[in-house]
Coordinates of C-alpha atoms in Angstrom, one line a residue:
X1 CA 129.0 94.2 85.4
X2 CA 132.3 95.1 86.5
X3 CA 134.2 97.9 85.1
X4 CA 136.9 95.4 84.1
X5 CA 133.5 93.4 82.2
X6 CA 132.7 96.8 80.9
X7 CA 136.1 97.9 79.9
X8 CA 136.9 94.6 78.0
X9 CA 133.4 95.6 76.4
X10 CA 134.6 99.0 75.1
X11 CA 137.6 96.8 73.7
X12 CA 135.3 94.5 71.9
X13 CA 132.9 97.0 70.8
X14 CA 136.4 99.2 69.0
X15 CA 138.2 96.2 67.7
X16 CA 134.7 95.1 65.9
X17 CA 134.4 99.3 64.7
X18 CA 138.0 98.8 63.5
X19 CA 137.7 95.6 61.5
X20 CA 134.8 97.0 59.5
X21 CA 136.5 99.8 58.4
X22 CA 138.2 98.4 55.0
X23 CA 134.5 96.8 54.4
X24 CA 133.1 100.2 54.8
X25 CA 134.8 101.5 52.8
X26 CA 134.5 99.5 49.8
X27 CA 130.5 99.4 50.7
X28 CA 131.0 103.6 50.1
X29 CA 132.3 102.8 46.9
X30 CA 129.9 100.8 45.7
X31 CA 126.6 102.0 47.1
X32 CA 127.7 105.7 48.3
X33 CA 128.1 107.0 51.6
X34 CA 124.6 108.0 52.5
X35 CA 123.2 105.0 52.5
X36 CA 126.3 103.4 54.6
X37 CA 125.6 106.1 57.1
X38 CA 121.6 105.5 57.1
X39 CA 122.0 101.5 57.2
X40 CA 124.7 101.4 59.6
X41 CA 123.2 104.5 62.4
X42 CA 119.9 102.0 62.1
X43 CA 121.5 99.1 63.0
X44 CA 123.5 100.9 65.5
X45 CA 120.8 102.4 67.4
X46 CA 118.9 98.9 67.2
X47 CA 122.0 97.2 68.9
X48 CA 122.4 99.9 71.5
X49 CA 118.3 99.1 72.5
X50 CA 118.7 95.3 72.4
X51 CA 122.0 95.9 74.3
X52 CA 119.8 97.6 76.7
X53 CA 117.0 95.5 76.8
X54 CA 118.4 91.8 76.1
X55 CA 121.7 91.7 77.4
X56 CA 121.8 89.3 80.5
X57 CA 125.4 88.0 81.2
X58 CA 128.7 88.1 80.8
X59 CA 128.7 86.1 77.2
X60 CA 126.2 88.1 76.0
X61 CA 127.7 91.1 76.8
X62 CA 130.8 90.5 74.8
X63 CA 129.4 89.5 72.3
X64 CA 126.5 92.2 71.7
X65 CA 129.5 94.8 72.6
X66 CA 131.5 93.4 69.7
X67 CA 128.4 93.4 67.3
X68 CA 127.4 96.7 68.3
X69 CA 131.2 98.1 67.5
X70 CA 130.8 96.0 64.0
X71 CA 127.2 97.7 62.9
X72 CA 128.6 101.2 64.3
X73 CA 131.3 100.9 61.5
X74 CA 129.7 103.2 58.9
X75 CA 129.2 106.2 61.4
X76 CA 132.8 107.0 61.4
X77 CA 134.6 109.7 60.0
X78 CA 135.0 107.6 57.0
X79 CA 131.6 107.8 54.9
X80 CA 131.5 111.7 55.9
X81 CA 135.1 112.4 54.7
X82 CA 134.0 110.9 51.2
X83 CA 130.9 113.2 50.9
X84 CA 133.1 116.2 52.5
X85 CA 136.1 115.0 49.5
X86 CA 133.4 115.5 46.6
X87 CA 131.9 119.1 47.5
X88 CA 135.6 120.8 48.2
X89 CA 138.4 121.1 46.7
X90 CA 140.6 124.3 47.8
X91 CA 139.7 123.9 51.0
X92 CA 139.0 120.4 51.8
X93 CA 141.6 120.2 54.5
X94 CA 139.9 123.1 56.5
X95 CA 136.1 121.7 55.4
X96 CA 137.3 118.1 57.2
X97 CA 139.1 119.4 60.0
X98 CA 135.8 121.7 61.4
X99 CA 133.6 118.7 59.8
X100 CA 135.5 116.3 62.0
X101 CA 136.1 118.3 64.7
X102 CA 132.0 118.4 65.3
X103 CA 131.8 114.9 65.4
X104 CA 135.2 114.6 67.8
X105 CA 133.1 117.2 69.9
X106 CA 130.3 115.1 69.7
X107 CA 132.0 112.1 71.1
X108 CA 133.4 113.9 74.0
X109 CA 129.8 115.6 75.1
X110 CA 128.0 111.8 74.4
X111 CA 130.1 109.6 76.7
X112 CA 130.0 111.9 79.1
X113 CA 126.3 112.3 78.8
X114 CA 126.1 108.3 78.7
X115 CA 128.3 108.3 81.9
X116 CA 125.8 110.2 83.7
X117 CA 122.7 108.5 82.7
X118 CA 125.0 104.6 83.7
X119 CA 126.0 106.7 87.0
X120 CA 122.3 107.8 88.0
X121 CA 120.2 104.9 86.8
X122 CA 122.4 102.0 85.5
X123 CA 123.8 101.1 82.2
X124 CA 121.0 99.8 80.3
X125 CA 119.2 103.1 80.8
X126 CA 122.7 104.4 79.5
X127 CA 122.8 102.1 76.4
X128 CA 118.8 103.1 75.8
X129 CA 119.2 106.9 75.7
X130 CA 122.4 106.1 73.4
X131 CA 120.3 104.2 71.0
X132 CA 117.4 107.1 71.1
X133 CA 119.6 109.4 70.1
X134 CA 120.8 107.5 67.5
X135 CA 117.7 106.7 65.8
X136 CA 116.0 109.7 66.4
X137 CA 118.4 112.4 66.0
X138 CA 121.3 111.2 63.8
X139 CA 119.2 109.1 61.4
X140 CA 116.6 112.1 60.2
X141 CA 119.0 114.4 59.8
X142 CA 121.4 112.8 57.5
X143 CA 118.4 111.7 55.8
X144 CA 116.9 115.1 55.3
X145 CA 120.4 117.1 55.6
X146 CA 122.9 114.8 53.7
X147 CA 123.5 115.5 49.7
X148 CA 126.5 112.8 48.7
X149 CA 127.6 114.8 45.5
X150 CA 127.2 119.1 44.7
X151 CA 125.8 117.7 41.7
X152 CA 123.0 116.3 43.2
X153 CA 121.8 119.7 43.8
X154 CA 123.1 121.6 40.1
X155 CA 126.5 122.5 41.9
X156 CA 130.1 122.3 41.9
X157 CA 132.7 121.8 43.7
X158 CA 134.0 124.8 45.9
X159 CA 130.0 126.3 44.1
X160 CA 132.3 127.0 41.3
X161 CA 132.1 125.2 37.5
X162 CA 135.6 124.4 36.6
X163 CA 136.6 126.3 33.3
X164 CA 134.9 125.9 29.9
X165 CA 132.3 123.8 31.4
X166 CA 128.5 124.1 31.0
X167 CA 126.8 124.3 34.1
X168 CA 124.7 121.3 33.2
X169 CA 127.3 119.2 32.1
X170 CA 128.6 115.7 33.6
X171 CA 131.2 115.9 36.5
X172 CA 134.3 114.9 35.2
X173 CA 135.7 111.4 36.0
X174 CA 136.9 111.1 39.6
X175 CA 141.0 110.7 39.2
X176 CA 144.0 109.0 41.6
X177 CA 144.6 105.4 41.9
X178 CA 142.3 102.0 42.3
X179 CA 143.0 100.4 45.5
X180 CA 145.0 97.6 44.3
X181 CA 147.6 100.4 42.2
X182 CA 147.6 102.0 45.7
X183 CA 149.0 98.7 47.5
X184 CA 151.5 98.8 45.5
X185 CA 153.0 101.5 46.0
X186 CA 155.6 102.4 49.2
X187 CA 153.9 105.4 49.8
X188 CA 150.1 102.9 50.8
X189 CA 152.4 101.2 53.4
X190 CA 154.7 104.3 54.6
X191 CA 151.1 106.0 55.6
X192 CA 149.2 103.0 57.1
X193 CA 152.5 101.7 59.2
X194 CA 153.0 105.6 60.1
X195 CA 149.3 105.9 60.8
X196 CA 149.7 102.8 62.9
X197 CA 152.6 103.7 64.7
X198 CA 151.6 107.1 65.7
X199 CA 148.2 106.1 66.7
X200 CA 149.8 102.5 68.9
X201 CA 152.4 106.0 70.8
X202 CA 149.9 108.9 71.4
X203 CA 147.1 106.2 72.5
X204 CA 149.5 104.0 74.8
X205 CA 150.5 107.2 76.7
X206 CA 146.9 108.6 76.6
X207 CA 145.3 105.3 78.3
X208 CA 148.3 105.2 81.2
X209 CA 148.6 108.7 81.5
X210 CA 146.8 108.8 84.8
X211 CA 148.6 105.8 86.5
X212 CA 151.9 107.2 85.0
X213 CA 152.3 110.4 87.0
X214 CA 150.7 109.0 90.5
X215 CA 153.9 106.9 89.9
X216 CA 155.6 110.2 90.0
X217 CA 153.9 111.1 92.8
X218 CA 151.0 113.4 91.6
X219 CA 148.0 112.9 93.1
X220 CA 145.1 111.1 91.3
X221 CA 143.1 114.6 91.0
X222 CA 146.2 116.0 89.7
X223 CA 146.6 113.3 87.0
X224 CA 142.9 113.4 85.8
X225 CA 143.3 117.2 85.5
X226 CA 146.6 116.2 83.4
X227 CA 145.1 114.0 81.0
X228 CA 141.8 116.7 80.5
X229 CA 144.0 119.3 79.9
X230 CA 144.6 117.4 76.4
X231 CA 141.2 118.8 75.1
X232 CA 143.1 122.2 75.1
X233 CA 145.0 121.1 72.4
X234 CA 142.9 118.9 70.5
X235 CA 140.9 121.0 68.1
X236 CA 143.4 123.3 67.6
X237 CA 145.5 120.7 66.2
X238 CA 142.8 119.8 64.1
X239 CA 141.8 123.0 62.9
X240 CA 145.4 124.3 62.2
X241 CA 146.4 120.7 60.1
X242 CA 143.2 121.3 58.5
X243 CA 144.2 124.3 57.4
X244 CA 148.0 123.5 56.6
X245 CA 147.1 121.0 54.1
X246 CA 145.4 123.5 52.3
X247 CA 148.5 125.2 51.5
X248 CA 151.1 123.0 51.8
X249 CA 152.1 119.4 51.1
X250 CA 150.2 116.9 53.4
X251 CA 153.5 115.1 53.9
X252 CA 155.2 118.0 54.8
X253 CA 152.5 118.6 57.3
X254 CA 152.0 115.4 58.7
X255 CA 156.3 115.4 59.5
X256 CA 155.6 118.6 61.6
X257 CA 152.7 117.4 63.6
X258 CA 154.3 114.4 64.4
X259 CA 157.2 116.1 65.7
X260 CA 155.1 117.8 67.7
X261 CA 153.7 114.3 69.0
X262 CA 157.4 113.0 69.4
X263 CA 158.2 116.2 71.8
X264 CA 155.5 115.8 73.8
X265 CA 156.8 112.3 74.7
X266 CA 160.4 113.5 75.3
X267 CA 159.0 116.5 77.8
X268 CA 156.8 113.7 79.6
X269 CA 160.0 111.8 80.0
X270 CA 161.7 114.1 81.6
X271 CA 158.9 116.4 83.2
X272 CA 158.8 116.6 87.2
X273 CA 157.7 120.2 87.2
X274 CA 153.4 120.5 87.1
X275 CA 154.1 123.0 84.2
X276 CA 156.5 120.9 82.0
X277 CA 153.6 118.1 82.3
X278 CA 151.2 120.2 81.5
X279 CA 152.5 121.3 78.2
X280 CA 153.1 117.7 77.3
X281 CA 149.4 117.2 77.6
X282 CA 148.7 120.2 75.8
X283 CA 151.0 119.0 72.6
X284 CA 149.7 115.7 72.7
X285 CA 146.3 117.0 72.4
X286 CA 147.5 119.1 69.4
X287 CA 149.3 116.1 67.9
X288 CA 146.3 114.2 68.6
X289 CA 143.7 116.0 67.1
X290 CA 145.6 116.4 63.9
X291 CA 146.2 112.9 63.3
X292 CA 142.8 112.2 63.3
X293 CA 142.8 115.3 60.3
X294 CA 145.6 113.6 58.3
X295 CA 144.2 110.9 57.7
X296 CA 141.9 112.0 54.7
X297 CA 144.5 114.6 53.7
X298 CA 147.2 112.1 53.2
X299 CA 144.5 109.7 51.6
X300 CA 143.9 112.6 48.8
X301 CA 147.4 113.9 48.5
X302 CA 148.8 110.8 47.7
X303 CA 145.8 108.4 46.2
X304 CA 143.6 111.2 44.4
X305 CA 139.5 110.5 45.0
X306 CA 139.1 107.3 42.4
X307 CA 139.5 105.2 45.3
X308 CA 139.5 107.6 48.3
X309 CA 136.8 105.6 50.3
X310 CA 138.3 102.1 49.9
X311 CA 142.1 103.8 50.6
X312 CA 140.8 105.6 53.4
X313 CA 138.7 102.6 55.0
X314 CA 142.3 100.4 55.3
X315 CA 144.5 103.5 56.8
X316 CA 141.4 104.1 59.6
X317 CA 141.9 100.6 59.9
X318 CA 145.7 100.8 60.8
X319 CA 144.6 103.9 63.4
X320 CA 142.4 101.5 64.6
X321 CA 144.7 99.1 65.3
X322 CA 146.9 101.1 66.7
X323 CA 144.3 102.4 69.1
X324 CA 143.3 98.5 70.1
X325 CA 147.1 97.7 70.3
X326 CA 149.0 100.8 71.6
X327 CA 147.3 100.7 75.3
X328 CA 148.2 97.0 75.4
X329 CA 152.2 97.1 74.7
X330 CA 152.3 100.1 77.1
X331 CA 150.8 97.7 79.8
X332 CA 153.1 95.0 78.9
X333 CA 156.0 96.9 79.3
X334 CA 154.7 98.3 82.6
X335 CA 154.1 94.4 83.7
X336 CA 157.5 93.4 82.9
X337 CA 159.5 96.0 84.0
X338 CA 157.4 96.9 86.8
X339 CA 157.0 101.0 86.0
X340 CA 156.2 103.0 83.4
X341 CA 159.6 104.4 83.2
X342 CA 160.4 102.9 79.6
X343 CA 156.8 103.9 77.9
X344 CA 157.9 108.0 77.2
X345 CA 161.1 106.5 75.5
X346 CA 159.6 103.5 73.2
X347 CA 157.0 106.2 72.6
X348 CA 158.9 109.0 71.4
X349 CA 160.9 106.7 69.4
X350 CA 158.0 105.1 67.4
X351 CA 156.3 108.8 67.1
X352 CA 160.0 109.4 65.5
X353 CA 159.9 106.3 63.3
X354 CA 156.2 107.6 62.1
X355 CA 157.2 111.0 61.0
X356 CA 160.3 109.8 59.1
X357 CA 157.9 107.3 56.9
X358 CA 155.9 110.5 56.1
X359 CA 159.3 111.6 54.6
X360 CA 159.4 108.8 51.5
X361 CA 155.5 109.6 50.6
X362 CA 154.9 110.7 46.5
X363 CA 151.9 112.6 45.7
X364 CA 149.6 110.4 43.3
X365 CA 150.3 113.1 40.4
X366 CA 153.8 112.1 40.9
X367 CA 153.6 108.6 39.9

């Protein structure tokens, strides 16, 4: 197909990821994230062979893409934040953030690999090694590897028994809020509409980057340089957030990194200078990667675990969203006015808008 087929595709195949996210997460709660993970990379790796071997036309092609996206749901970050929640405590942001990290690092190396095999011998060969690696690499070692709880195995959390308790004894009770005592507080909506918000900015500029600054005059191996100069700052935003919340207030956190996202915008507003542009690709990457972090830690500072996979399926819903949605306004506002002039500005000021909703959040203890 076309590669405006196969990027509408890639839109279908996120949107139906997205949607499933609330459903995945109240599917962890029920059933536990193992099994999600199992039952979802099965049917994953099934749609990415049929996709390869049964796909022929257009129609088709949606709609397998979009089916494919829906049975991926439950290999997000979301089932393996819940397990990573359970096993740490003190240093659950830093456990996440190098947990998450591997998988972000796995979804750079894959596409890449995928766009080699789609480049050499077409994309169902592209779609087929995609769906062998799912099923015979992902599924048996989750199912060997993964333990959902420390106490599956006669541990604790952190390996250490919390005081005056028998090793053998029951876990205590998982505490925070339900999902519904979450929704209604203003802290559920601050995160998800900030989460939403931040996501729809640093995605928006991300997609048009590279059209952006041939607008400006760079050339187009100049731009694409540009826009992989972001994986510099990527994982260490992740890592350092991960290792922030650890110490201080997720909220307090999530403010700074934000900021961080917001400057990035204002330097690419006013950037001519290769360097300035640079660094604002640099920062975004850094604001980028920790995002993607705070979701979970916000989730825990402010819900506690009772609910955390329910509460954390919704807010990867709202960075979803703004994933689907962020790219789209950018290229409306491109359409009308006929440049990309505006987008820095309407981005800086929603990453502004997102870190001052991080500023009304309440811890769950708090309540």
């Amino acid at each position: 197909g076309s590669r405006g087929q196969e990027a509408q595709g890639v839109a279908l195949a996120l949107l139906g990821f997205t949607l499933m996210q609330p459903l995945i997460g109240r599917l962890i709660g029920r059933y536990g994230a193992k099994r999600i993970i199992l039952v979802s990379a099965a049917c994953f790796g099934v749609s990415l062979l049929g996709l390869a071997g049964f796909v022929s036309g257009t129609a088709s092609f949606y709609l397998g893409a979009l089916l494919t996206g829906c049975v991926a749901g439950g290999t997000s970050p979301l089932p393996y934040g819940a397990v990573l929640a359970r096993w740490f405590v003190r240093r659950r942001g830093v456990a996440m953030s190098v947990a998450l990290s591997g998988l972000g690092i796995g979804g750079m190396i894959l596409p890449l690999l995928t766009s080699h095999m789609i480049t050499t011998y077409g994309w169902r060969a592209g779609f087929l090694l995609l769906g062998l690696l799912v099923l015979g690499v992902i599924l048996p070692v989750v199912g060997v590897a993964l333990r959902e709880t420390p106490e599956e195995m006669g541990l604790w959390p952190d390996g250490q028994a919390p005081m005056g308790r028998a090793p053998g004894a029951p876990p205590p009770a998982l505490t925070g809020c339900t999902l519904a005592e979450a929704r209604a507080t203003a802290t559920f909506w601050a995160v998800a509409l900030g989460l939403f918000l931040i996501t729809a900015a640093t995605q928006g500029c991300v997609v048009h980057l590279t059209p952006l600054l041939t607008d400006r005059g760079f050339s187009l191996i100049q731009a694409a340089s540009v826009v992989s100069m972001m994986s510099l700052g990527f994982l260490p935003g992740m890592l350092t957030s991960g290792y922030l919340v650890d110490r201080f207030p997720s909220r307090g956190v999530a403010v700074g990194f934000f900021v961080i996202t917001a400057a990035s915008f204002a330097l690419l507003g006013r950037a001519l200078g290769w360097y300035e542009i640079v660094a604002a690709a640099v920062l975004l990457g850094v604001g980028t990667g920790a995002t993607v972090q705070l979701i979970p830690a916000l989730v825990g500072w402010g819900f506690g675990l009772r609910a955390f996979g329910e509460i954390y399926g919704m807010m990867m819903a709202a960075f979803g969203l703004g994933t689907v949605l962020g790219p789209l306004v950018v290229g409306w506002l491109f359409d009308v006015t006929g440049s990309y002039q505006l987008a820095p500005g309407g981005c800086l000021l929603t990453a502004g808008v997102a870190a001052g909703l991080m500023i009304i959040l309440r811890p769950h203890a708090a309540r």
